[in-house]
Amino acid sequence: MIIDAHCDALMKMYRNPLLDFNAAEPVLDVSYPLMKQGGVKIQFMAVYLPEEIKNPDVGHILEYVDILYRRVLCNPDIVLIQSRSDLQHVLTTGKRGVLLTLEGAEGLRGSLAQLRILYQLGLRSIGPAWNFANWAVDGAMETRNGGFTLRGQQLIKESNQLGLLLDASHLSEKAFWEAADVPGLHLFASHSNAKSACDHPRNLTDGQIRCLIERKGMIGITFVPWFVKKTGSVFITDLFRHIDHICSLGGEDFIGFGSDFDGIDKYIRGLENAGMYANLANELYKHYTPVQAQKFLWQNGYAFLERSLPVS
C-alpha cells in the first residue's frame, strides 16, 4: 500500500481535455488503473498553474477543481479525502483516496476569501510558492531568498486557522523558517530530498529536515532525477542515500514519497509511472526491515494525515 504526496496529473488533464484518468491504456503517469497496479492507496493531486498561463487567477484554479470532480471523482472507487473520517474510510475499504493540494498561490491574487472557498471545495494543502516569487512569498529558486510578504503572512495565518497542511517543498529557505515559527502549523515537504545527498536548491538542508522531524512533518522523497543525483542515470537504489541520510538525522518515522509524476519528463529507471511502485517496494524490502519499508511506503504518511486533517 502506497501514499504518494505529489503528482501533476491535473495539470496534464488541464492541458489536454482528451486525457482520460480512468482509461485502460495509460496516458498519464498517474491514472486509476496505474494506481491499482502500483498499490497507490492515496494520491495527493496538485493544482499547479504552469507558466504559460500569463495572468493566473482563481478561475484557472476552479477549472482544475472541476477536472478533479468530473474526470477523477466520477469514478465511484475514488474518494476525496477531506477529513480523518474520510482517511479511515479509504484505509478500511477497497476505495482509493485523493487529496487536493495547491502548488503556488499566484492564482489567489491575495484573496483569503478565495482560499476559504477552495477549502470548502476540498482543498487540504497549500504550497504558497512554486519555484519563484509571487505576491505571498519567494520560492526556492529565487536568488534573493526573501521570506513572506505582509499579505503572505496573512495567508499563512488563514491557512493555519483553516487547518490546511502547509507544504514547504518550494519555499525559499528564509520563508521555510518563517513558516516554522508559526505555532500549530501542519508543516511538511511533499516532494523534496536531502541536500546533503544531492546539492540542489529544491532539496532540504539538514536543519530543515531536523525541524520537520521535530514538528512531526512528513518528508516526501521525490523521484525527480536531478534532485536524486547530479549526473548520470538514476536508479531506484539512488533514493536510498536520501532515505539513509534522513534516518541518520532521526527521521525514520517521517519519511514518505512524493513522486512528482506527470510533472517530470525524465524518470528514475524502473520507476516511470505509478504502476511501477512495486519495483520500489521490492528494493525497499531488500535494503530495510519490513517494518521500515512499510513506514516509508504508507504508514508514516498515514500517521501524518491522521495527526493533521480535520476530524470530520
PDB file of C-alpha atoms in Angstrom:
ATOM      1  CA  MET A   1       0.000   0.000   0.000  1.00  0.00           C
ATOM      2  CA  ILE A   2       1.373   3.403  -1.060  1.00  0.00           C
ATOM      3  CA  ILE A   3       0.716   7.037  -0.146  1.00  0.00           C
ATOM      4  CA  ASP A   4       2.114   9.461  -2.748  1.00  0.00           C
ATOM      5  CA  ALA A   5       2.254  13.087  -1.623  1.00  0.00           C
ATOM      6  CA  HIS A   6       2.554  14.830  -5.014  1.00  0.00           C
ATOM      7  CA  CYS A   7       1.629  14.463  -8.674  1.00  0.00           C
ATOM      8  CA  ASP A   8       0.661  16.796 -11.524  1.00  0.00           C
ATOM      9  CA  ALA A   9      -1.940  14.668 -13.322  1.00  0.00           C
ATOM     10  CA  LEU A  10      -4.484  17.508 -13.060  1.00  0.00           C
ATOM     11  CA  MET A  11      -2.127  19.796 -14.981  1.00  0.00           C
ATOM     12  CA  LYS A  12      -1.819  17.302 -17.828  1.00  0.00           C
ATOM     13  CA  MET A  13      -5.592  16.909 -17.934  1.00  0.00           C
ATOM     14  CA  TYR A  14      -5.965  20.700 -17.936  1.00  0.00           C
ATOM     15  CA  ARG A  15      -3.620  20.957 -20.901  1.00  0.00           C
ATOM     16  CA  ASN A  16      -5.299  18.105 -22.769  1.00  0.00           C
ATOM     17  CA  PRO A  17      -9.058  17.652 -22.229  1.00  0.00           C
ATOM     18  CA  LEU A  18      -8.921  14.315 -24.078  1.00  0.00           C
ATOM     19  CA  LEU A  19      -6.795  12.590 -21.429  1.00  0.00           C
ATOM     20  CA  ASP A  20      -8.845  10.027 -19.518  1.00  0.00           C
ATOM     21  CA  PHE A  21      -7.828   9.344 -15.912  1.00  0.00           C
ATOM     22  CA  ASN A  22      -9.722   6.053 -15.979  1.00  0.00           C
ATOM     23  CA  ALA A  23      -8.521   4.808 -19.374  1.00  0.00           C
ATOM     24  CA  ALA A  24      -7.333   1.204 -19.502  1.00  0.00           C
ATOM     25  CA  GLU A  25      -4.388   2.261 -21.674  1.00  0.00           C
ATOM     26  CA  PRO A  26      -2.250   4.603 -19.528  1.00  0.00           C
ATOM     27  CA  VAL A  27      -1.975   8.129 -20.929  1.00  0.00           C
ATOM     28  CA  LEU A  28      -0.829   9.655 -17.633  1.00  0.00           C
ATOM     29  CA  ASP A  29       1.919   8.753 -15.173  1.00  0.00           C
ATOM     30  CA  VAL A  30      -0.832   8.566 -12.538  1.00  0.00           C
ATOM     31  CA  SER A  31      -4.194   7.083 -13.529  1.00  0.00           C
ATOM     32  CA  TYR A  32      -6.757   4.897 -11.813  1.00  0.00           C
ATOM     33  CA  PRO A  33      -5.505   1.679 -13.479  1.00  0.00           C
ATOM     34  CA  LEU A  34      -1.900   2.550 -12.610  1.00  0.00           C
ATOM     35  CA  MET A  35      -2.853   3.367  -9.012  1.00  0.00           C
ATOM     36  CA  LYS A  36      -4.392  -0.104  -8.766  1.00  0.00           C
ATOM     37  CA  GLN A  37      -1.402  -1.748 -10.438  1.00  0.00           C
ATOM     38  CA  GLY A  38       1.125   0.001  -8.198  1.00  0.00           C
ATOM     39  CA  GLY A  39      -0.851  -0.256  -4.970  1.00  0.00           C
ATOM     40  CA  VAL A  40      -1.295   3.519  -4.576  1.00  0.00           C
ATOM     41  CA  LYS A  41      -3.988   3.887  -1.922  1.00  0.00           C
ATOM     42  CA  ILE A  42      -3.828   7.672  -1.500  1.00  0.00           C
ATOM     43  CA  GLN A  43      -2.642  10.190  -4.106  1.00  0.00           C
ATOM     44  CA  PHE A  44      -2.138  13.893  -3.457  1.00  0.00           C
ATOM     45  CA  MET A  45      -3.193  15.785  -6.615  1.00  0.00           C
ATOM     46  CA  ALA A  46      -1.808  19.281  -7.122  1.00  0.00           C
ATOM     47  CA  VAL A  47      -3.310  22.362  -8.711  1.00  0.00           C
ATOM     48  CA  TYR A  48      -0.256  23.805 -10.432  1.00  0.00           C
ATOM     49  CA  LEU A  49      -0.837  26.634 -12.911  1.00  0.00           C
ATOM     50  CA  PRO A  50       2.002  26.377 -15.457  1.00  0.00           C
ATOM     51  CA  GLU A  51       3.994  29.388 -16.562  1.00  0.00           C
ATOM     52  CA  GLU A  52       2.232  29.609 -19.929  1.00  0.00           C
ATOM     53  CA  ILE A  53      -0.781  30.971 -18.007  1.00  0.00           C
ATOM     54  CA  LYS A  54       0.351  34.594 -18.001  1.00  0.00           C
ATOM     55  CA  ASN A  55      -2.278  36.056 -15.659  1.00  0.00           C
ATOM     56  CA  PRO A  56      -3.394  33.236 -13.378  1.00  0.00           C
ATOM     57  CA  ASP A  57      -6.491  33.767 -11.273  1.00  0.00           C
ATOM     58  CA  VAL A  58      -8.978  31.766  -9.243  1.00  0.00           C
ATOM     59  CA  GLY A  59     -10.890  30.880 -12.410  1.00  0.00           C
ATOM     60  CA  HIS A  60      -7.943  28.775 -13.544  1.00  0.00           C
ATOM     61  CA  ILE A  61      -7.788  27.064 -10.141  1.00  0.00           C
ATOM     62  CA  LEU A  62     -11.503  26.296 -10.328  1.00  0.00           C
ATOM     63  CA  GLU A  63     -11.008  24.699 -13.748  1.00  0.00           C
ATOM     64  CA  TYR A  64      -8.635  22.248 -12.075  1.00  0.00           C
ATOM     65  CA  VAL A  65     -11.156  21.597  -9.304  1.00  0.00           C
ATOM     66  CA  ASP A  66     -13.770  20.942 -11.972  1.00  0.00           C
ATOM     67  CA  ILE A  67     -11.423  18.461 -13.666  1.00  0.00           C
ATOM     68  CA  LEU A  68     -10.947  16.681 -10.348  1.00  0.00           C
ATOM     69  CA  TYR A  69     -14.677  16.379  -9.731  1.00  0.00           C
ATOM     70  CA  ARG A  70     -15.723  15.488 -13.301  1.00  0.00           C
ATOM     71  CA  ARG A  71     -12.831  13.361 -14.504  1.00  0.00           C
ATOM     72  CA  VAL A  72     -11.350  11.762 -11.381  1.00  0.00           C
ATOM     73  CA  LEU A  73     -14.092  11.632  -8.736  1.00  0.00           C
ATOM     74  CA  CYS A  74     -16.535  10.389 -11.370  1.00  0.00           C
ATOM     75  CA  ASN A  75     -15.012   7.009 -10.535  1.00  0.00           C
ATOM     76  CA  PRO A  76     -17.080   5.565  -7.660  1.00  0.00           C
ATOM     77  CA  ASP A  77     -13.996   3.822  -6.275  1.00  0.00           C
ATOM     78  CA  ILE A  78     -12.184   7.133  -5.651  1.00  0.00           C
ATOM     79  CA  VAL A  79     -12.894   9.242  -2.559  1.00  0.00           C
ATOM     80  CA  LEU A  80     -11.913  12.876  -1.967  1.00  0.00           C
ATOM     81  CA  ILE A  81     -10.160  12.877   1.397  1.00  0.00           C
ATOM     82  CA  GLN A  82     -11.140  15.936   3.415  1.00  0.00           C
ATOM     83  CA  SER A  83     -11.077  14.608   6.979  1.00  0.00           C
ATOM     84  CA  ARG A  84      -9.751  11.885   9.239  1.00  0.00           C
ATOM     85  CA  SER A  85     -13.027  10.007   8.842  1.00  0.00           C
ATOM     86  CA  ASP A  86     -12.520  10.003   5.036  1.00  0.00           C
ATOM     87  CA  LEU A  87      -8.966   8.778   5.612  1.00  0.00           C
ATOM     88  CA  GLN A  88     -10.164   5.916   7.781  1.00  0.00           C
ATOM     89  CA  HIS A  89     -12.874   5.032   5.245  1.00  0.00           C
ATOM     90  CA  VAL A  90     -10.306   4.721   2.473  1.00  0.00           C
ATOM     91  CA  LEU A  91      -7.959   2.665   4.627  1.00  0.00           C
ATOM     92  CA  THR A  92     -10.629   0.157   5.671  1.00  0.00           C
ATOM     93  CA  THR A  93     -12.401  -0.322   2.328  1.00  0.00           C
ATOM     94  CA  GLY A  94     -11.485  -1.079  -1.270  1.00  0.00           C
ATOM     95  CA  LYS A  95     -11.686   2.634  -2.107  1.00  0.00           C
ATOM     96  CA  ARG A  96      -8.730   4.774  -3.112  1.00  0.00           C
ATOM     97  CA  GLY A  97      -8.332   8.363  -1.980  1.00  0.00           C
ATOM     98  CA  VAL A  98      -7.163  11.627  -3.482  1.00  0.00           C
ATOM     99  CA  LEU A  99      -6.214  14.746  -1.584  1.00  0.00           C
ATOM    100  CA  LEU A 100      -6.485  18.141  -3.318  1.00  0.00           C
ATOM    101  CA  THR A 101      -3.485  20.463  -2.968  1.00  0.00           C
ATOM    102  CA  LEU A 102      -2.498  23.887  -4.301  1.00  0.00           C
ATOM    103  CA  GLU A 103       1.068  24.322  -5.575  1.00  0.00           C
ATOM    104  CA  GLY A 104       1.675  28.068  -5.797  1.00  0.00           C
ATOM    105  CA  ALA A 105      -0.653  30.805  -4.551  1.00  0.00           C
ATOM    106  CA  GLU A 106      -0.396  33.006  -7.665  1.00  0.00           C
ATOM    107  CA  GLY A 107      -3.978  32.391  -8.741  1.00  0.00           C
ATOM    108  CA  LEU A 108      -5.414  33.573  -5.429  1.00  0.00           C
ATOM    109  CA  ARG A 109      -4.142  37.097  -6.120  1.00  0.00           C
ATOM    110  CA  GLY A 110      -4.054  37.809  -2.388  1.00  0.00           C
ATOM    111  CA  SER A 111      -7.671  36.842  -1.740  1.00  0.00           C
ATOM    112  CA  LEU A 112      -8.156  34.965   1.513  1.00  0.00           C
ATOM    113  CA  ALA A 113     -11.865  34.636   0.727  1.00  0.00           C
ATOM    114  CA  GLN A 114     -10.960  32.570  -2.324  1.00  0.00           C
ATOM    115  CA  LEU A 115      -8.738  30.388  -0.141  1.00  0.00           C
ATOM    116  CA  ARG A 116     -11.673  29.755   2.183  1.00  0.00           C
ATOM    117  CA  ILE A 117     -13.918  28.868  -0.757  1.00  0.00           C
ATOM    118  CA  LEU A 118     -11.324  26.403  -2.049  1.00  0.00           C
ATOM    119  CA  TYR A 119     -11.211  24.835   1.395  1.00  0.00           C
ATOM    120  CA  GLN A 120     -14.963  24.299   1.195  1.00  0.00           C
ATOM    121  CA  LEU A 121     -14.428  22.608  -2.183  1.00  0.00           C
ATOM    122  CA  GLY A 122     -11.979  20.165  -0.621  1.00  0.00           C
ATOM    123  CA  LEU A 123      -8.537  21.828  -0.673  1.00  0.00           C
ATOM    124  CA  ARG A 124      -6.470  20.434   2.187  1.00  0.00           C
ATOM    125  CA  SER A 125      -2.889  21.517   1.468  1.00  0.00           C
ATOM    126  CA  ILE A 126      -1.202  24.639   0.138  1.00  0.00           C
ATOM    127  CA  GLY A 127       2.348  25.278  -1.061  1.00  0.00           C
ATOM    128  CA  PRO A 128       2.441  29.101  -1.157  1.00  0.00           C
ATOM    129  CA  ALA A 129       5.150  29.265  -3.844  1.00  0.00           C
ATOM    130  CA  TRP A 130       6.327  27.314  -6.831  1.00  0.00           C
ATOM    131  CA  ASN A 131       9.998  27.997  -7.675  1.00  0.00           C
ATOM    132  CA  PHE A 132       9.915  31.780  -7.912  1.00  0.00           C
ATOM    133  CA  ALA A 133       8.491  34.833  -6.174  1.00  0.00           C
ATOM    134  CA  ASN A 134       4.806  35.736  -6.104  1.00  0.00           C
ATOM    135  CA  TRP A 135       2.622  38.148  -4.131  1.00  0.00           C
ATOM    136  CA  ALA A 136       2.948  35.991  -0.995  1.00  0.00           C
ATOM    137  CA  VAL A 137       6.488  34.669  -0.776  1.00  0.00           C
ATOM    138  CA  ASP A 138       9.748  33.802  -2.510  1.00  0.00           C
ATOM    139  CA  GLY A 139      10.283  30.320  -3.915  1.00  0.00           C
ATOM    140  CA  ALA A 140      13.330  28.091  -3.576  1.00  0.00           C
ATOM    141  CA  MET A 141      14.844  29.183  -6.908  1.00  0.00           C
ATOM    142  CA  GLU A 142      14.551  32.939  -6.196  1.00  0.00           C
ATOM    143  CA  THR A 143      18.135  34.136  -5.758  1.00  0.00           C
ATOM    144  CA  ARG A 144      17.307  36.912  -3.280  1.00  0.00           C
ATOM    145  CA  ASN A 145      15.938  34.273  -0.825  1.00  0.00           C
ATOM    146  CA  GLY A 146      13.216  36.539   0.543  1.00  0.00           C
ATOM    147  CA  GLY A 147      10.545  35.458   3.001  1.00  0.00           C
ATOM    148  CA  PHE A 148       6.813  36.115   3.226  1.00  0.00           C
ATOM    149  CA  THR A 149       5.266  39.457   2.340  1.00  0.00           C
ATOM    150  CA  LEU A 150       2.784  41.026   4.745  1.00  0.00           C
ATOM    151  CA  ARG A 151      -0.056  39.585   2.680  1.00  0.00           C
ATOM    152  CA  GLY A 152       1.752  36.270   2.613  1.00  0.00           C
ATOM    153  CA  GLN A 153       1.889  36.277   6.404  1.00  0.00           C
ATOM    154  CA  GLN A 154      -1.893  36.713   6.407  1.00  0.00           C
ATOM    155  CA  LEU A 155      -2.138  33.752   4.020  1.00  0.00           C
ATOM    156  CA  ILE A 156      -0.163  31.576   6.454  1.00  0.00           C
ATOM    157  CA  LYS A 157      -2.321  32.712   9.358  1.00  0.00           C
ATOM    158  CA  GLU A 158      -5.527  31.951   7.459  1.00  0.00           C
ATOM    159  CA  SER A 159      -4.176  28.590   6.280  1.00  0.00           C
ATOM    160  CA  ASN A 160      -3.350  27.709   9.864  1.00  0.00           C
ATOM    161  CA  GLN A 161      -6.814  28.677  11.068  1.00  0.00           C
ATOM    162  CA  LEU A 162      -8.396  26.535   8.362  1.00  0.00           C
ATOM    163  CA  GLY A 163      -6.130  23.627   9.273  1.00  0.00           C
ATOM    164  CA  LEU A 164      -4.517  23.378   5.840  1.00  0.00           C
ATOM    165  CA  LEU A 165      -1.312  21.373   5.541  1.00  0.00           C
ATOM    166  CA  LEU A 166       1.500  23.803   4.680  1.00  0.00           C
ATOM    167  CA  ASP A 167       3.797  22.366   2.011  1.00  0.00           C
ATOM    168  CA  ALA A 168       7.328  23.743   2.307  1.00  0.00           C
ATOM    169  CA  SER A 169       8.769  21.958  -0.729  1.00  0.00           C
ATOM    170  CA  HIS A 170       9.083  25.051  -2.930  1.00  0.00           C
ATOM    171  CA  LEU A 171       9.657  27.690  -0.247  1.00  0.00           C
ATOM    172  CA  SER A 172      12.839  29.739  -0.036  1.00  0.00           C
ATOM    173  CA  GLU A 173      14.920  28.826   2.982  1.00  0.00           C
ATOM    174  CA  LYS A 174      14.056  32.100   4.702  1.00  0.00           C
ATOM    175  CA  ALA A 175      10.347  31.515   4.122  1.00  0.00           C
ATOM    176  CA  PHE A 176      10.694  27.961   5.457  1.00  0.00           C
ATOM    177  CA  TRP A 177      12.000  29.252   8.762  1.00  0.00           C
ATOM    178  CA  GLU A 178       9.344  31.941   8.951  1.00  0.00           C
ATOM    179  CA  ALA A 179       6.677  29.274   8.478  1.00  0.00           C
ATOM    180  CA  ALA A 180       8.392  27.068  11.060  1.00  0.00           C
ATOM    181  CA  ASP A 181       7.962  29.855  13.621  1.00  0.00           C
ATOM    182  CA  VAL A 182       4.150  29.664  13.336  1.00  0.00           C
ATOM    183  CA  PRO A 183       2.796  27.601  16.261  1.00  0.00           C
ATOM    184  CA  GLY A 184       0.488  24.730  15.337  1.00  0.00           C
ATOM    185  CA  LEU A 185       1.113  24.905  11.586  1.00  0.00           C
ATOM    186  CA  HIS A 186       0.981  21.488   9.900  1.00  0.00           C
ATOM    187  CA  LEU A 187       4.317  21.889   8.098  1.00  0.00           C
ATOM    188  CA  PHE A 188       5.625  19.193   5.741  1.00  0.00           C
ATOM    189  CA  ALA A 189       7.511  18.776   2.452  1.00  0.00           C
ATOM    190  CA  SER A 190       5.537  16.852  -0.158  1.00  0.00           C
ATOM    191  CA  HIS A 191       8.337  16.287  -2.683  1.00  0.00           C
ATOM    192  CA  SER A 192      11.868  17.203  -1.589  1.00  0.00           C
ATOM    193  CA  ASN A 193      15.055  15.257  -0.960  1.00  0.00           C
ATOM    194  CA  ALA A 194      18.136  15.720   1.244  1.00  0.00           C
ATOM    195  CA  LYS A 195      20.544  18.459   0.169  1.00  0.00           C
ATOM    196  CA  SER A 196      23.447  16.646   1.823  1.00  0.00           C
ATOM    197  CA  ALA A 197      22.873  13.728  -0.559  1.00  0.00           C
ATOM    198  CA  CYS A 198      22.334  15.914  -3.665  1.00  0.00           C
ATOM    199  CA  ASP A 199      23.065  19.636  -3.561  1.00  0.00           C
ATOM    200  CA  HIS A 200      20.048  21.186  -5.296  1.00  0.00           C
ATOM    201  CA  PRO A 201      18.153  24.344  -4.205  1.00  0.00           C
ATOM    202  CA  ARG A 202      14.899  22.357  -4.039  1.00  0.00           C
ATOM    203  CA  ASN A 203      16.294  19.866  -1.548  1.00  0.00           C
ATOM    204  CA  LEU A 204      16.199  20.282   2.225  1.00  0.00           C
ATOM    205  CA  THR A 205      19.136  21.226   4.426  1.00  0.00           C
ATOM    206  CA  ASP A 206      19.888  19.146   7.498  1.00  0.00           C
ATOM    207  CA  GLY A 207      18.488  21.957   9.632  1.00  0.00           C
ATOM    208  CA  GLN A 208      15.212  21.938   7.722  1.00  0.00           C
ATOM    209  CA  ILE A 209      14.991  18.145   7.957  1.00  0.00           C
ATOM    210  CA  ARG A 210      15.578  18.256  11.718  1.00  0.00           C
ATOM    211  CA  CYS A 211      12.903  20.940  12.021  1.00  0.00           C
ATOM    212  CA  LEU A 212      10.355  18.843  10.137  1.00  0.00           C
ATOM    213  CA  ILE A 213      11.209  15.834  12.285  1.00  0.00           C
ATOM    214  CA  GLU A 214      10.758  17.882  15.443  1.00  0.00           C
ATOM    215  CA  ARG A 215       7.375  19.111  14.170  1.00  0.00           C
ATOM    216  CA  LYS A 216       6.348  15.585  13.061  1.00  0.00           C
ATOM    217  CA  GLY A 217       6.013  16.720   9.458  1.00  0.00           C
ATOM    218  CA  MET A 218       6.270  14.203   6.622  1.00  0.00           C
ATOM    219  CA  ILE A 219       9.156  14.407   4.126  1.00  0.00           C
ATOM    220  CA  GLY A 220       8.152  13.054   0.711  1.00  0.00           C
ATOM    221  CA  ILE A 221      11.192  11.620  -1.082  1.00  0.00           C
ATOM    222  CA  THR A 222      10.751  12.632  -4.709  1.00  0.00           C
ATOM    223  CA  PHE A 223      11.619  10.861  -7.947  1.00  0.00           C
ATOM    224  CA  VAL A 224      12.815  13.948  -9.857  1.00  0.00           C
ATOM    225  CA  PRO A 225      16.121  12.552 -11.181  1.00  0.00           C
ATOM    226  CA  TRP A 226      18.144  15.745 -10.762  1.00  0.00           C
ATOM    227  CA  PHE A 227      17.014  16.019  -7.122  1.00  0.00           C
ATOM    228  CA  VAL A 228      18.282  12.478  -6.524  1.00  0.00           C
ATOM    229  CA  LYS A 229      21.667  12.532  -8.252  1.00  0.00           C
ATOM    230  CA  LYS A 230      23.527  15.264 -10.119  1.00  0.00           C
ATOM    231  CA  THR A 231      24.786  13.299 -13.125  1.00  0.00           C
ATOM    232  CA  GLY A 232      24.299  10.011 -14.900  1.00  0.00           C
ATOM    233  CA  SER A 233      21.440   7.555 -14.972  1.00  0.00           C
ATOM    234  CA  VAL A 234      19.373   7.388 -11.793  1.00  0.00           C
ATOM    235  CA  PHE A 235      18.228   4.090 -10.292  1.00  0.00           C
ATOM    236  CA  ILE A 236      15.811   3.251  -7.502  1.00  0.00           C
ATOM    237  CA  THR A 237      18.696   2.444  -5.166  1.00  0.00           C
ATOM    238  CA  ASP A 238      19.967   6.026  -5.537  1.00  0.00           C
ATOM    239  CA  LEU A 239      16.971   7.100  -3.444  1.00  0.00           C
ATOM    240  CA  PHE A 240      18.400   5.203  -0.512  1.00  0.00           C
ATOM    241  CA  ARG A 241      21.196   7.724   0.067  1.00  0.00           C
ATOM    242  CA  HIS A 242      18.477  10.278   0.818  1.00  0.00           C
ATOM    243  CA  ILE A 243      16.470   7.883   2.967  1.00  0.00           C
ATOM    244  CA  ASP A 244      19.576   6.817   4.896  1.00  0.00           C
ATOM    245  CA  HIS A 245      20.626  10.416   5.480  1.00  0.00           C
ATOM    246  CA  ILE A 246      17.222  11.446   6.795  1.00  0.00           C
ATOM    247  CA  CYS A 247      17.172   8.350   9.010  1.00  0.00           C
ATOM    248  CA  SER A 248      20.599   9.346  10.357  1.00  0.00           C
ATOM    249  CA  LEU A 249      19.030  12.619  11.498  1.00  0.00           C
ATOM    250  CA  GLY A 250      16.268  10.761  13.322  1.00  0.00           C
ATOM    251  CA  GLY A 251      13.654  10.839  10.562  1.00  0.00           C
ATOM    252  CA  GLU A 252      12.714   7.180  10.119  1.00  0.00           C
ATOM    253  CA  ASP A 253       9.143   7.857  11.258  1.00  0.00           C
ATOM    254  CA  PHE A 254       8.619  10.817   8.925  1.00  0.00           C
ATOM    255  CA  ILE A 255       9.830   9.610   5.519  1.00  0.00           C
ATOM    256  CA  GLY A 256       7.288   9.091   2.738  1.00  0.00           C
ATOM    257  CA  PHE A 257       7.223   9.513  -1.022  1.00  0.00           C
ATOM    258  CA  GLY A 258       6.104  12.323  -3.317  1.00  0.00           C
ATOM    259  CA  SER A 259       6.766  11.161  -6.860  1.00  0.00           C
ATOM    260  CA  ASP A 260       6.106  14.329  -8.902  1.00  0.00           C
ATOM    261  CA  PHE A 261       4.727  12.016 -11.620  1.00  0.00           C
ATOM    262  CA  ASP A 262       3.184  13.927 -14.542  1.00  0.00           C
ATOM    263  CA  GLY A 263       5.336  16.903 -13.569  1.00  0.00           C
ATOM    264  CA  ILE A 264       8.534  15.363 -14.957  1.00  0.00           C
ATOM    265  CA  ASP A 265       9.627  14.090 -18.365  1.00  0.00           C
ATOM    266  CA  LYS A 266      12.726  12.189 -17.208  1.00  0.00           C
ATOM    267  CA  TYR A 267      12.482   9.285 -14.812  1.00  0.00           C
ATOM    268  CA  ILE A 268      14.293   7.007 -12.414  1.00  0.00           C
ATOM    269  CA  ARG A 269      14.886   3.726 -14.222  1.00  0.00           C
ATOM    270  CA  GLY A 270      12.204   1.216 -13.320  1.00  0.00           C
ATOM    271  CA  LEU A 271      10.042   3.921 -11.755  1.00  0.00           C
ATOM    272  CA  GLU A 272       8.432   5.610 -14.762  1.00  0.00           C
ATOM    273  CA  ASN A 273       4.834   5.720 -13.526  1.00  0.00           C
ATOM    274  CA  ALA A 274       2.622   4.914 -10.547  1.00  0.00           C
ATOM    275  CA  GLY A 275       2.163   1.341 -11.729  1.00  0.00           C
ATOM    276  CA  MET A 276       5.844   0.658 -11.027  1.00  0.00           C
ATOM    277  CA  TYR A 277       5.729   1.321  -7.286  1.00  0.00           C
ATOM    278  CA  ALA A 278       6.124  -2.447  -6.788  1.00  0.00           C
ATOM    279  CA  ASN A 279       9.704  -2.106  -8.086  1.00  0.00           C
ATOM    280  CA  LEU A 280      10.408   0.457  -5.373  1.00  0.00           C
ATOM    281  CA  ALA A 281       8.745  -1.697  -2.721  1.00  0.00           C
ATOM    282  CA  ASN A 282      10.810  -4.714  -3.744  1.00  0.00           C
ATOM    283  CA  GLU A 283      14.055  -2.760  -3.412  1.00  0.00           C
ATOM    284  CA  LEU A 284      12.987  -1.302  -0.064  1.00  0.00           C
ATOM    285  CA  TYR A 285      12.381  -4.783   1.326  1.00  0.00           C
ATOM    286  CA  LYS A 286      15.881  -5.808   0.210  1.00  0.00           C
ATOM    287  CA  HIS A 287      17.611  -2.895   1.950  1.00  0.00           C
ATOM    288  CA  TYR A 288      15.433  -2.197   5.008  1.00  0.00           C
ATOM    289  CA  THR A 289      13.455  -4.179   7.547  1.00  0.00           C
ATOM    290  CA  PRO A 290       9.797  -4.935   6.712  1.00  0.00           C
ATOM    291  CA  VAL A 291       8.783  -2.517   9.468  1.00  0.00           C
ATOM    292  CA  GLN A 292      10.854   0.293   7.955  1.00  0.00           C
ATOM    293  CA  ALA A 293       9.633  -0.404   4.402  1.00  0.00           C
ATOM    294  CA  GLN A 294       6.007  -0.222   5.500  1.00  0.00           C
ATOM    295  CA  LYS A 295       6.684   3.038   7.315  1.00  0.00           C
ATOM    296  CA  PHE A 296       8.199   4.624   4.215  1.00  0.00           C
ATOM    297  CA  LEU A 297       5.565   3.317   1.786  1.00  0.00           C
ATOM    298  CA  TRP A 298       2.456   4.372   3.695  1.00  0.00           C
ATOM    299  CA  GLN A 299       2.426   4.250   7.486  1.00  0.00           C
ATOM    300  CA  ASN A 300       4.342   7.498   8.065  1.00  0.00           C
ATOM    301  CA  GLY A 301       2.152   9.319   5.547  1.00  0.00           C
ATOM    302  CA  TYR A 302      -0.977   7.922   7.126  1.00  0.00           C
ATOM    303  CA  ALA A 303       0.167   8.949  10.620  1.00  0.00           C
ATOM    304  CA  PHE A 304       0.887  12.484   9.384  1.00  0.00           C
ATOM    305  CA  LEU A 305      -2.574  12.797   7.824  1.00  0.00           C
ATOM    306  CA  GLU A 306      -4.202  11.311  10.909  1.00  0.00           C
ATOM    307  CA  ARG A 307      -2.490  13.972  13.024  1.00  0.00           C
ATOM    308  CA  SER A 308      -3.155  16.862  10.657  1.00  0.00           C
ATOM    309  CA  LEU A 309      -6.514  16.531   8.866  1.00  0.00           C
ATOM    310  CA  PRO A 310      -9.778  17.817  10.385  1.00  0.00           C
ATOM    311  CA  VAL A 311     -11.608  15.212  12.457  1.00  0.00           C
ATOM    312  CA  SER A 312     -14.704  15.248  10.231  1.00  0.00           C
TER     313      SER A 312
END
